[in-house]
PDB file of C-alpha atoms in Angstrom:
ATOM      1  CA  MET A 838      13.869  14.061 -24.048  1.00 70.00           C
ATOM      2  CA  LEU A 839      16.781  13.495 -22.777  1.00 80.00           C
ATOM      3  CA  ASP A 840      17.586  17.181 -24.011  1.00 84.00           C
ATOM      4  CA  LYS A 841      16.175  18.601 -20.576  1.00 88.00           C
ATOM      5  CA  LEU A 842      18.041  16.599 -18.291  1.00 92.00           C
ATOM      6  CA  LYS A 843      21.495  18.922 -20.042  1.00 92.00           C
ATOM      7  CA  LYS A 844      21.106  21.506 -17.118  1.00 94.00           C
ATOM      8  CA  LEU A 845      21.831  18.967 -14.650  1.00 94.00           C
ATOM      9  CA  PRO A 846      25.255  19.599 -13.477  1.00 92.00           C
ATOM     10  CA  TYR A 847      26.433  16.076 -13.535  1.00 94.00           C
ATOM     11  CA  TYR A 848      24.161  15.264 -16.472  1.00 92.00           C
ATOM     12  CA  LYS A 849      27.245  13.237 -18.133  1.00 92.00           C
ATOM     13  CA  ASP A 850      27.797  11.216 -15.090  1.00 94.00           C
ATOM     14  CA  LEU A 851      24.144   9.893 -15.181  1.00 94.00           C
ATOM     15  CA  ASN A 852      25.400   6.323 -16.356  1.00 93.00           C
ATOM     16  CA  PRO A 853      26.186   3.213 -14.413  1.00 92.00           C
ATOM     17  CA  LYS A 854      29.538   3.719 -13.538  1.00 92.00           C
ATOM     18  CA  GLY A 855      29.077   8.331 -13.349  1.00 94.00           C
ATOM     19  CA  ILE A 856      26.464   8.292 -11.000  1.00 95.00           C
ATOM     20  CA  ASN A 857      29.028   6.932  -8.069  1.00 94.00           C
ATOM     21  CA  HIS A 858      30.890  10.964  -7.992  1.00 94.00           C
ATOM     22  CA  ILE A 859      27.379  12.824  -8.068  1.00 95.00           C
ATOM     23  CA  GLU A 860      27.372  13.187  -4.202  1.00 95.00           C
ATOM     24  CA  GLN A 861      23.603  12.273  -2.855  1.00 93.00           C
ATOM     25  CA  ASN A 862      21.119  11.305   0.146  1.00 93.00           C
ATOM     26  CA  LYS A 863      19.937  14.977   0.895  1.00 95.00           C
ATOM     27  CA  PRO A 864      17.198  15.623   0.263  1.00 96.00           C
ATOM     28  CA  SER A 865      18.175  19.732   0.224  1.00 97.00           C
ATOM     29  CA  LEU A 866      21.054  18.750  -2.394  1.00 96.00           C
ATOM     30  CA  VAL A 867      17.295  17.856  -4.528  1.00 96.00           C
ATOM     31  CA  ALA A 868      15.349  21.180  -3.589  1.00 97.00           C
ATOM     32  CA  ARG A 869      18.645  23.042  -4.985  1.00 96.00           C
ATOM     33  CA  ASP A 870      19.211  20.601  -7.463  1.00 96.00           C
ATOM     34  CA  LEU A 871      15.358  21.500  -9.250  1.00 96.00           C
ATOM     35  CA  LYS A 872      15.567  25.391  -8.087  1.00 96.00           C
ATOM     36  CA  ARG A 873      18.967  25.723  -9.582  1.00 95.00           C
ATOM     37  CA  ALA A 874      18.307  24.399 -13.307  1.00 95.00           C
ATOM     38  CA  TYR A 875      14.626  24.531 -13.727  1.00 95.00           C
ATOM     39  CA  GLY A 876      13.281  26.726 -10.787  1.00 96.00           C
ATOM     40  CA  VAL A 877      11.083  24.872  -9.175  1.00 96.00           C
ATOM     41  CA  PRO A 878      11.169  26.662  -5.577  1.00 97.00           C
ATOM     42  CA  GLU A 879      12.616  24.644  -2.720  1.00 97.00           C
ATOM     43  CA  ALA A 880       9.396  24.936  -0.262  1.00 97.00           C
ATOM     44  CA  VAL A 881       7.533  22.483  -3.327  1.00 97.00           C
ATOM     45  CA  THR A 882      10.286  19.944  -3.216  1.00 97.00           C
ATOM     46  CA  HIS A 883      10.712  19.315   0.158  1.00 97.00           C
ATOM     47  CA  ALA A 884       6.874  18.809   0.366  1.00 97.00           C
ATOM     48  CA  VAL A 885       7.008  16.457  -2.476  1.00 96.00           C
ATOM     49  CA  MET A 886       9.089  14.360  -0.733  1.00 96.00           C
ATOM     50  CA  LEU A 887       8.124  14.489   2.377  1.00 97.00           C
ATOM     51  CA  ALA A 888       4.657  13.836   1.025  1.00 97.00           C
ATOM     52  CA  ARG A 889       5.684  11.400  -0.987  1.00 95.00           C
ATOM     53  CA  GLY A 890       8.362   9.266   1.525  1.00 96.00           C
ATOM     54  CA  VAL A 891      11.328   9.717   0.508  1.00 96.00           C
ATOM     55  CA  TYR A 892      11.933  11.856   3.517  1.00 97.00           C
ATOM     56  CA  LYS A 893      11.560   8.848   5.327  1.00 97.00           C
ATOM     57  CA  TRP A 894      13.897   6.391   3.169  1.00 95.00           C
ATOM     58  CA  LEU A 895      16.777   8.088   3.444  1.00 96.00           C
ATOM     59  CA  ALA A 896      16.493   9.001   7.110  1.00 96.00           C
ATOM     60  CA  VAL A 897      16.129   4.999   7.441  1.00 95.00           C
ATOM     61  CA  ARG A 898      19.445   4.587   5.421  1.00 93.00           C
ATOM     62  CA  ARG A 899      21.575   6.575   7.741  1.00 94.00           C
ATOM     63  CA  LYS A 900      19.434   5.057  10.649  1.00 95.00           C
ATOM     64  CA  LEU A 901      20.508   1.331   9.118  1.00 94.00           C
ATOM     65  CA  ILE A 902      24.083   2.372   8.454  1.00 93.00           C
ATOM     66  CA  ALA A 903      24.376   3.991  12.392  1.00 95.00           C
ATOM     67  CA  LEU A 904      22.568   0.175  13.525  1.00 95.00           C
ATOM     68  CA  LYS A 905      25.621  -1.272  11.241  1.00 94.00           C
ATOM     69  CA  ASN A 906      27.627   0.697  13.302  1.00 94.00           C
ATOM     70  CA  GLU A 907      26.393  -0.464  16.480  1.00 96.00           C
ATOM     71  CA  TRP A 908      26.411  -4.362  15.570  1.00 96.00           C
ATOM     72  CA  ARG A 909      29.241  -4.570  14.880  1.00 95.00           C
ATOM     73  CA  ASP A 910      31.064  -2.865  18.225  1.00 96.00           C
ATOM     74  CA  LYS A 911      28.514  -5.046  20.185  1.00 96.00           C
ATOM     75  CA  LEU A 912      30.132  -7.511  18.267  1.00 96.00           C
ATOM     76  CA  THR A 913      33.796  -6.551  20.007  1.00 96.00           C
ATOM     77  CA  LYS A 914      32.570  -7.007  23.227  1.00 96.00           C
ATOM     78  CA  LEU A 915      30.680 -10.765  22.903  1.00 95.00           C
ATOM     79  CA  GLN A 916      33.584 -11.751  21.636  1.00 95.00           C
ATOM     80  CA  ASN A 917      35.488 -10.588  24.452  1.00 95.00           C
ATOM     81  CA  GLU A 918      32.681 -12.162  26.675  1.00 94.00           C
ATOM     82  CA  ALA A 919      32.924 -15.513  24.782  1.00 94.00           C
ATOM     83  CA  ARG A 920      36.867 -16.083  25.538  1.00 93.00           C
ATOM     84  CA  LYS A 921      36.077 -15.682  29.418  1.00 93.00           C
ATOM     85  CA  TYR A 922      34.371 -18.906  29.147  1.00 94.00           C
ATOM     86  CA  PRO A 923      36.588 -22.564  28.306  1.00 93.00           C
ATOM     87  CA  ARG A 924      35.418 -23.462  24.539  1.00 90.00           C
ATOM     88  CA  GLY A 925      32.450 -26.327  24.938  1.00 89.00           C
ATOM     89  CA  SER A 926      30.845 -24.661  28.167  1.00 94.00           C
ATOM     90  CA  LEU A 927      26.693 -23.641  28.016  1.00 94.00           C
ATOM     91  CA  GLU A 928      27.781 -20.017  28.719  1.00 94.00           C
ATOM     92  CA  ARG A 929      30.001 -20.063  25.747  1.00 93.00           C
ATOM     93  CA  ALA A 930      28.295 -21.547  23.286  1.00 94.00           C
ATOM     94  CA  ARG A 931      25.597 -19.805  24.693  1.00 94.00           C
ATOM     95  CA  ILE A 932      26.950 -16.146  23.447  1.00 95.00           C
ATOM     96  CA  SER A 933      28.563 -17.871  19.889  1.00 95.00           C
ATOM     97  CA  GLY A 934      25.114 -18.613  19.437  1.00 95.00           C
ATOM     98  CA  TYR A 935      23.996 -14.727  19.410  1.00 95.00           C
ATOM     99  CA  ILE A 936      27.455 -13.611  17.695  1.00 96.00           C
ATOM    100  CA  ASN A 937      26.654 -15.641  15.331  1.00 96.00           C
ATOM    101  CA  GLY A 938      23.020 -14.353  14.626  1.00 96.00           C
ATOM    102  CA  LEU A 939      23.992 -10.900  14.920  1.00 96.00           C
ATOM    103  CA  THR A 940      26.724 -11.327  12.600  1.00 96.00           C
ATOM    104  CA  GLU A 941      24.025 -12.407   9.765  1.00 96.00           C
ATOM    105  CA  ALA A 942      21.482  -9.629   9.935  1.00 95.00           C
ATOM    106  CA  ARG A 943      24.819  -6.690  10.283  1.00 95.00           C
ATOM    107  CA  GLN A 944      26.414  -9.040   7.056  1.00 96.00           C
ATOM    108  CA  ALA A 945      22.603  -8.118   4.867  1.00 94.00           C
ATOM    109  CA  ILE A 946      22.292  -4.959   6.393  1.00 93.00           C
ATOM    110  CA  ARG A 947      25.558  -4.410   5.178  1.00 93.00           C
ATOM    111  CA  LYS A 948      24.637  -5.637   1.592  1.00 93.00           C
ATOM    112  CA  LEU A 949      21.951  -3.379   1.580  1.00 91.00           C
ATOM    113  CA  CYS A 950      23.681  -0.022   1.979  1.00 90.00           C
ATOM    114  CA  HIS A 951      26.152  -1.234  -0.869  1.00 91.00           C
ATOM    115  CA  LEU A 952      23.529  -1.794  -3.277  1.00 92.00           C
ATOM    116  CA  THR A 953      24.763  -0.299  -6.544  1.00 93.00           C
ATOM    117  CA  ARG A 954      23.224   3.224  -7.531  1.00 93.00           C
ATOM    118  CA  TRP A 955      21.472   2.864 -10.701  1.00 94.00           C
ATOM    119  CA  GLN A 956      18.150   0.616  -9.894  1.00 93.00           C
ATOM    120  CA  ALA A 957      14.725   1.472  -9.063  1.00 92.00           C
ATOM    121  CA  PRO A 958      12.129   0.336  -6.751  1.00 89.00           C
ATOM    122  CA  ASP A 959      10.339  -2.847  -8.297  1.00 82.00           C
ATOM    123  CA  ASN A 960       6.864  -1.871  -8.032  1.00 80.00           C
ATOM    124  CA  ASP A 961       7.977   0.976  -9.460  1.00 83.00           C
ATOM    125  CA  HIS A 962       7.509   0.340 -13.989  1.00 78.00           C
ATOM    126  CA  GLU A 963       7.971   3.862 -14.695  1.00 83.00           C
ATOM    127  CA  ALA A 964      11.274   4.317 -13.258  1.00 89.00           C
ATOM    128  CA  GLN A 965      12.885   1.373 -14.709  1.00 86.00           C
ATOM    129  CA  THR A 966      11.539   2.415 -17.258  1.00 85.00           C
ATOM    130  CA  PHE A 967      13.098   5.336 -17.176  1.00 91.00           C
ATOM    131  CA  LEU A 968      16.815   4.241 -16.451  1.00 91.00           C
ATOM    132  CA  GLU A 969      15.977   2.250 -19.495  1.00 87.00           C
ATOM    133  CA  CYS A 970      15.381   4.942 -21.308  1.00 89.00           C
ATOM    134  CA  LEU A 971      19.291   6.798 -19.529  1.00 91.00           C
ATOM    135  CA  LYS A 972      20.977   3.001 -21.101  1.00 88.00           C
ATOM    136  CA  GLY A 973      19.744   4.195 -24.955  1.00 87.00           C
ATOM    137  CA  ASP A 974      16.938   2.422 -24.896  1.00 81.00           C
ATOM    138  CA  LYS A 975      15.067   3.663 -27.938  1.00 79.00           C
ATOM    139  CA  LEU A 976      11.551   1.741 -27.225  1.00 74.00           C
ATOM    140  CA  ALA A 977      12.057   2.543 -23.979  1.00 79.00           C
ATOM    141  CA  GLU A 978      11.584   6.296 -24.505  1.00 82.00           C
ATOM    142  CA  ARG A 979       9.532   6.833 -26.987  1.00 76.00           C
ATOM    143  CA  ILE A 980       7.651   4.296 -23.408  1.00 75.00           C
ATOM    144  CA  LEU A 981       7.855   6.839 -21.498  1.00 80.00           C
ATOM    145  CA  HIS A 982       7.539  10.257 -23.870  1.00 76.00           C
ATOM    146  CA  TYR A 983       3.637   9.315 -24.124  1.00 71.00           C
ATOM    147  CA  ARG A 984       2.885   7.571 -21.236  1.00 70.00           C
ATOM    148  CA  TRP A 985       3.635  11.856 -19.611  1.00 75.00           C
ATOM    149  CA  LYS A 986       1.456  13.157 -22.100  1.00 69.00           C
ATOM    150  CA  LEU A 987      -1.487  11.046 -21.205  1.00 60.00           C
ATOM    151  CA  ALA A 988       0.114  12.039 -17.232  1.00 60.00           C
ATOM    152  CA  GLU A 989      -0.663  16.571 -18.342  1.00 61.00           C
ATOM    153  CA  GLY A 990      -4.206  16.292 -18.608  1.00 51.00           C
ATOM    154  CA  ALA A 991      -4.867  13.262 -16.114  1.00 48.00           C
ATOM    155  CA  SER A 992      -5.978  15.404 -12.641  1.00 41.00           C
ATOM    156  CA  GLN A 993      -3.238  11.824 -10.709  1.00 44.00           C
ATOM    157  CA  THR A 994      -1.880   8.966 -12.549  1.00 49.00           C
ATOM    158  CA  GLU A 995      -2.126   5.138 -11.148  1.00 59.00           C
ATOM    159  CA  ASP A 996      -0.280   2.210 -11.426  1.00 69.00           C
ATOM    160  CA  GLU A 997      -3.587   0.386 -11.000  1.00 76.00           C
ATOM    161  CA  ILE A 998      -6.628   0.464 -13.413  1.00 78.00           C
ATOM    162  CA  GLU A 999      -9.337  -1.425 -14.493  1.00 83.00           C
ATOM    163  CA  VAL A1000      -9.309  -2.376 -17.778  1.00 87.00           C
ATOM    164  CA  ARG A1001     -13.063  -4.106 -20.342  1.00 87.00           C
ATOM    165  CA  PHE A1002     -12.435  -6.425 -22.569  1.00 90.00           C
ATOM    166  CA  ALA A1003     -13.633  -8.692 -25.068  1.00 90.00           C
ATOM    167  CA  ASN A1004     -14.626 -11.494 -22.136  1.00 89.00           C
ATOM    168  CA  ASN A1005     -14.536  -9.878 -19.010  1.00 88.00           C
ATOM    169  CA  VAL A1006     -13.337  -6.628 -16.999  1.00 90.00           C
ATOM    170  CA  GLU A1007      -9.559  -7.554 -14.867  1.00 88.00           C
ATOM    171  CA  ARG A1008      -8.228  -5.006 -13.099  1.00 87.00           C
ATOM    172  CA  ILE A1009      -4.790  -4.583 -14.597  1.00 86.00           C
ATOM    173  CA  LYS A1010      -1.260  -2.674 -13.324  1.00 83.00           C
ATOM    174  CA  ILE A1011       1.042  -1.247 -15.291  1.00 79.00           C
ATOM    175  CA  GLY A1012       3.713  -3.143 -15.797  1.00 79.00           C
ATOM    176  CA  ASP A1013       1.833  -6.781 -16.201  1.00 84.00           C
ATOM    177  CA  TYR A1014       1.775  -9.084 -18.918  1.00 84.00           C
ATOM    178  CA  LEU A1015      -0.922 -10.333 -20.723  1.00 86.00           C
ATOM    179  CA  LEU A1016      -1.542 -12.809 -23.367  1.00 85.00           C
ATOM    180  CA  LEU A1017      -4.388 -11.390 -26.256  1.00 87.00           C
ATOM    181  CA  LYS A1018      -6.472 -12.759 -28.444  1.00 86.00           C
ATOM    182  CA  ARG A1019      -8.120 -11.167 -31.197  1.00 85.00           C
ATOM    183  CA  ALA A1020     -11.593 -10.907 -30.338  1.00 86.00           C
ATOM    184  CA  HIS A1021     -13.941 -11.011 -33.459  1.00 82.00           C
ATOM    185  CA  ASP A1022     -11.499 -14.208 -35.903  1.00 78.00           C
ATOM    186  CA  HIS A1023      -9.392 -15.302 -32.278  1.00 69.00           C
ATOM    187  CA  SER A1024      -6.831 -16.192 -34.826  1.00 68.00           C
ATOM    188  CA  LEU A1025      -3.880 -13.927 -33.196  1.00 68.00           C
ATOM    189  CA  ILE A1026      -2.407 -14.772 -30.112  1.00 75.00           C
ATOM    190  CA  MET A1027      -0.402 -12.100 -28.842  1.00 77.00           C
ATOM    191  CA  LEU A1028       2.199 -10.863 -25.326  1.00 81.00           C
ATOM    192  CA  VAL A1029       1.587  -7.335 -25.075  1.00 84.00           C
ATOM    193  CA  ASN A1030       3.524  -5.222 -21.777  1.00 81.00           C
ATOM    194  CA  VAL A1031       1.044  -3.225 -20.141  1.00 84.00           C
ATOM    195  CA  VAL A1032       3.317   1.354 -20.186  1.00 79.00           C
ATOM    196  CA  GLY A1033       0.380   2.832 -20.164  1.00 76.00           C
ATOM    197  CA  PHE A1034      -3.736   3.847 -20.008  1.00 76.00           C
ATOM    198  CA  SER A1035      -5.777   6.826 -21.636  1.00 72.00           C
ATOM    199  CA  HIS A1036      -8.756   7.182 -19.278  1.00 65.00           C
ATOM    200  CA  GLU A1037     -10.895   9.418 -22.045  1.00 64.00           C
ATOM    201  CA  SER A1038     -10.265   6.865 -24.407  1.00 65.00           C
ATOM    202  CA  GLY A1039      -9.795   3.662 -22.175  1.00 70.00           C
ATOM    203  CA  LEU A1040      -6.581   2.655 -25.005  1.00 72.00           C
ATOM    204  CA  LEU A1041      -3.597   0.774 -23.405  1.00 75.00           C
ATOM    205  CA  PHE A1042      -0.929   2.275 -24.626  1.00 75.00           C
ATOM    206  CA  ILE A1043       1.906  -1.023 -24.603  1.00 74.00           C
ATOM    207  CA  VAL A1044       4.462  -2.735 -25.701  1.00 73.00           C
ATOM    208  CA  ALA A1045       3.895  -5.894 -27.766  1.00 72.00           C
ATOM    209  CA  TYR A1046       5.988  -9.124 -28.361  1.00 66.00           C
ATOM    210  CA  LEU A1047       5.689 -10.494 -32.045  1.00 56.00           C
ATOM    211  CA  PRO A1048       6.201 -14.181 -32.348  1.00 55.00           C
ATOM    212  CA  GLU A1049       9.746 -13.636 -33.276  1.00 54.00           C
ATOM    213  CA  PHE A1050       9.743 -12.121 -29.321  1.00 53.00           C
ATOM    214  CA  THR A1051      11.142  -8.557 -31.615  1.00 61.00           C
ATOM    215  CA  LYS A1052       9.812  -5.239 -29.368  1.00 69.00           C
ATOM    216  CA  THR A1053       7.650  -2.634 -30.895  1.00 73.00           C
ATOM    217  CA  PHE A1054       5.257  -0.090 -28.952  1.00 73.00           C
ATOM    218  CA  GLY A1055       2.232   0.143 -29.753  1.00 77.00           C
ATOM    219  CA  VAL A1056      -0.891   1.385 -29.024  1.00 80.00           C
ATOM    220  CA  LEU A1057      -4.289  -0.538 -29.187  1.00 82.00           C
ATOM    221  CA  ASN A1058      -8.480  -1.285 -27.387  1.00 87.00           C
ATOM    222  CA  PRO A1059      -8.858  -4.056 -25.438  1.00 87.00           C
ATOM    223  CA  GLU A1060     -12.296  -4.277 -25.720  1.00 88.00           C
ATOM    224  CA  GLU A1061     -11.364  -6.320 -29.258  1.00 88.00           C
ATOM    225  CA  TYR A1062      -9.711  -8.945 -27.263  1.00 89.00           C
ATOM    226  CA  HIS A1063     -10.210 -11.184 -25.548  1.00 90.00           C
ATOM    227  CA  LEU A1064      -8.117 -11.723 -22.206  1.00 88.00           C
ATOM    228  CA  ILE A1065      -6.371 -15.119 -21.795  1.00 86.00           C
ATOM    229  CA  ASP A1066      -3.685 -13.841 -19.179  1.00 83.00           C
ATOM    230  CA  SER A1067      -1.912 -11.923 -17.391  1.00 83.00           C
ATOM    231  CA  ARG A1068       0.527 -12.105 -14.778  1.00 79.00           C
ATOM    232  CA  PRO A1069       3.669  -8.785 -13.160  1.00 76.00           C
ATOM    233  CA  CYS A1070       6.709  -8.817 -14.881  1.00 62.00           C
ATOM    234  CA  ILE A1071       8.552 -12.353 -14.507  1.00 54.00           C
ATOM    235  CA  ASP A1072      11.487 -13.236 -16.264  1.00 55.00           C
ATOM    236  CA  GLU A1073      11.061 -12.775 -20.887  1.00 55.00           C
ATOM    237  CA  LYS A1074      13.377 -15.605 -21.193  1.00 56.00           C
ATOM    238  CA  LEU A1075      10.485 -17.651 -18.840  1.00 53.00           C
ATOM    239  CA  LEU A1076       7.984 -15.959 -20.674  1.00 54.00           C
ATOM    240  CA  HIS A1077       9.364 -16.168 -24.066  1.00 54.00           C
ATOM    241  CA  GLU A1078       9.336 -20.148 -23.355  1.00 58.00           C
ATOM    242  CA  GLU A1079       5.384 -19.783 -22.670  1.00 53.00           C
ATOM    243  CA  PHE A1080       4.261 -17.334 -25.427  1.00 51.00           C
ATOM    244  CA  THR A1081       5.945 -20.218 -28.209  1.00 54.00           C
ATOM    245  CA  LYS A1082       3.796 -23.385 -26.318  1.00 56.00           C
ATOM    246  CA  GLU A1083       0.481 -21.030 -26.374  1.00 48.00           C
ATOM    247  CA  VAL A1084       1.098 -20.592 -29.899  1.00 45.00           C
TER     248      VAL A1084
END
């Protein structure tokens, strides 16, 4: 699957360190890369990025940087103004309070602007899995392979789906962790992470956590299981502790 990425000129830099050397933050760069490497018309790429909000958030990033610089200049002016008033005066205290608040806000914005590029949105399970795939995680590669294979025949992909279990019907998000028990004999308790869903068969594509907490990829028919509990992605160590208690 990753062989397809070798057409990209910066393929070898797709790692936590090398990614910092790749030019970024312009929709035109994305359109150019997809055109040259895979023949995607520039207009198509631009339209998709506009519709999906990429245009907006790259523009917001530029505005955040500009705002950070504006606040820096404003802080300098405020500091100069504060010096005009004697220590302990109400006016100097008022300006000092303003300076402290603005400094804290600017530091928060600055921290956001300097976040590592090697990350994915916390609400996009597929993007997070792709990063794991780039780091050489073979399980992550299998997950993406099956998920994208499912998406080929679908009119649209969904991040939240209605799933029918043996005991009830629940809305499940891709990325959720489920605690399940076999419906016919209640003998097996299993923890799974939902990574995909087949609309045709109703099957869940999952990563199962075995009792010794090793991971394995598989397919599961939810109608054969009782749903005990469902949770969004949380710290796996804590999840393991709770799972061990249930078992």
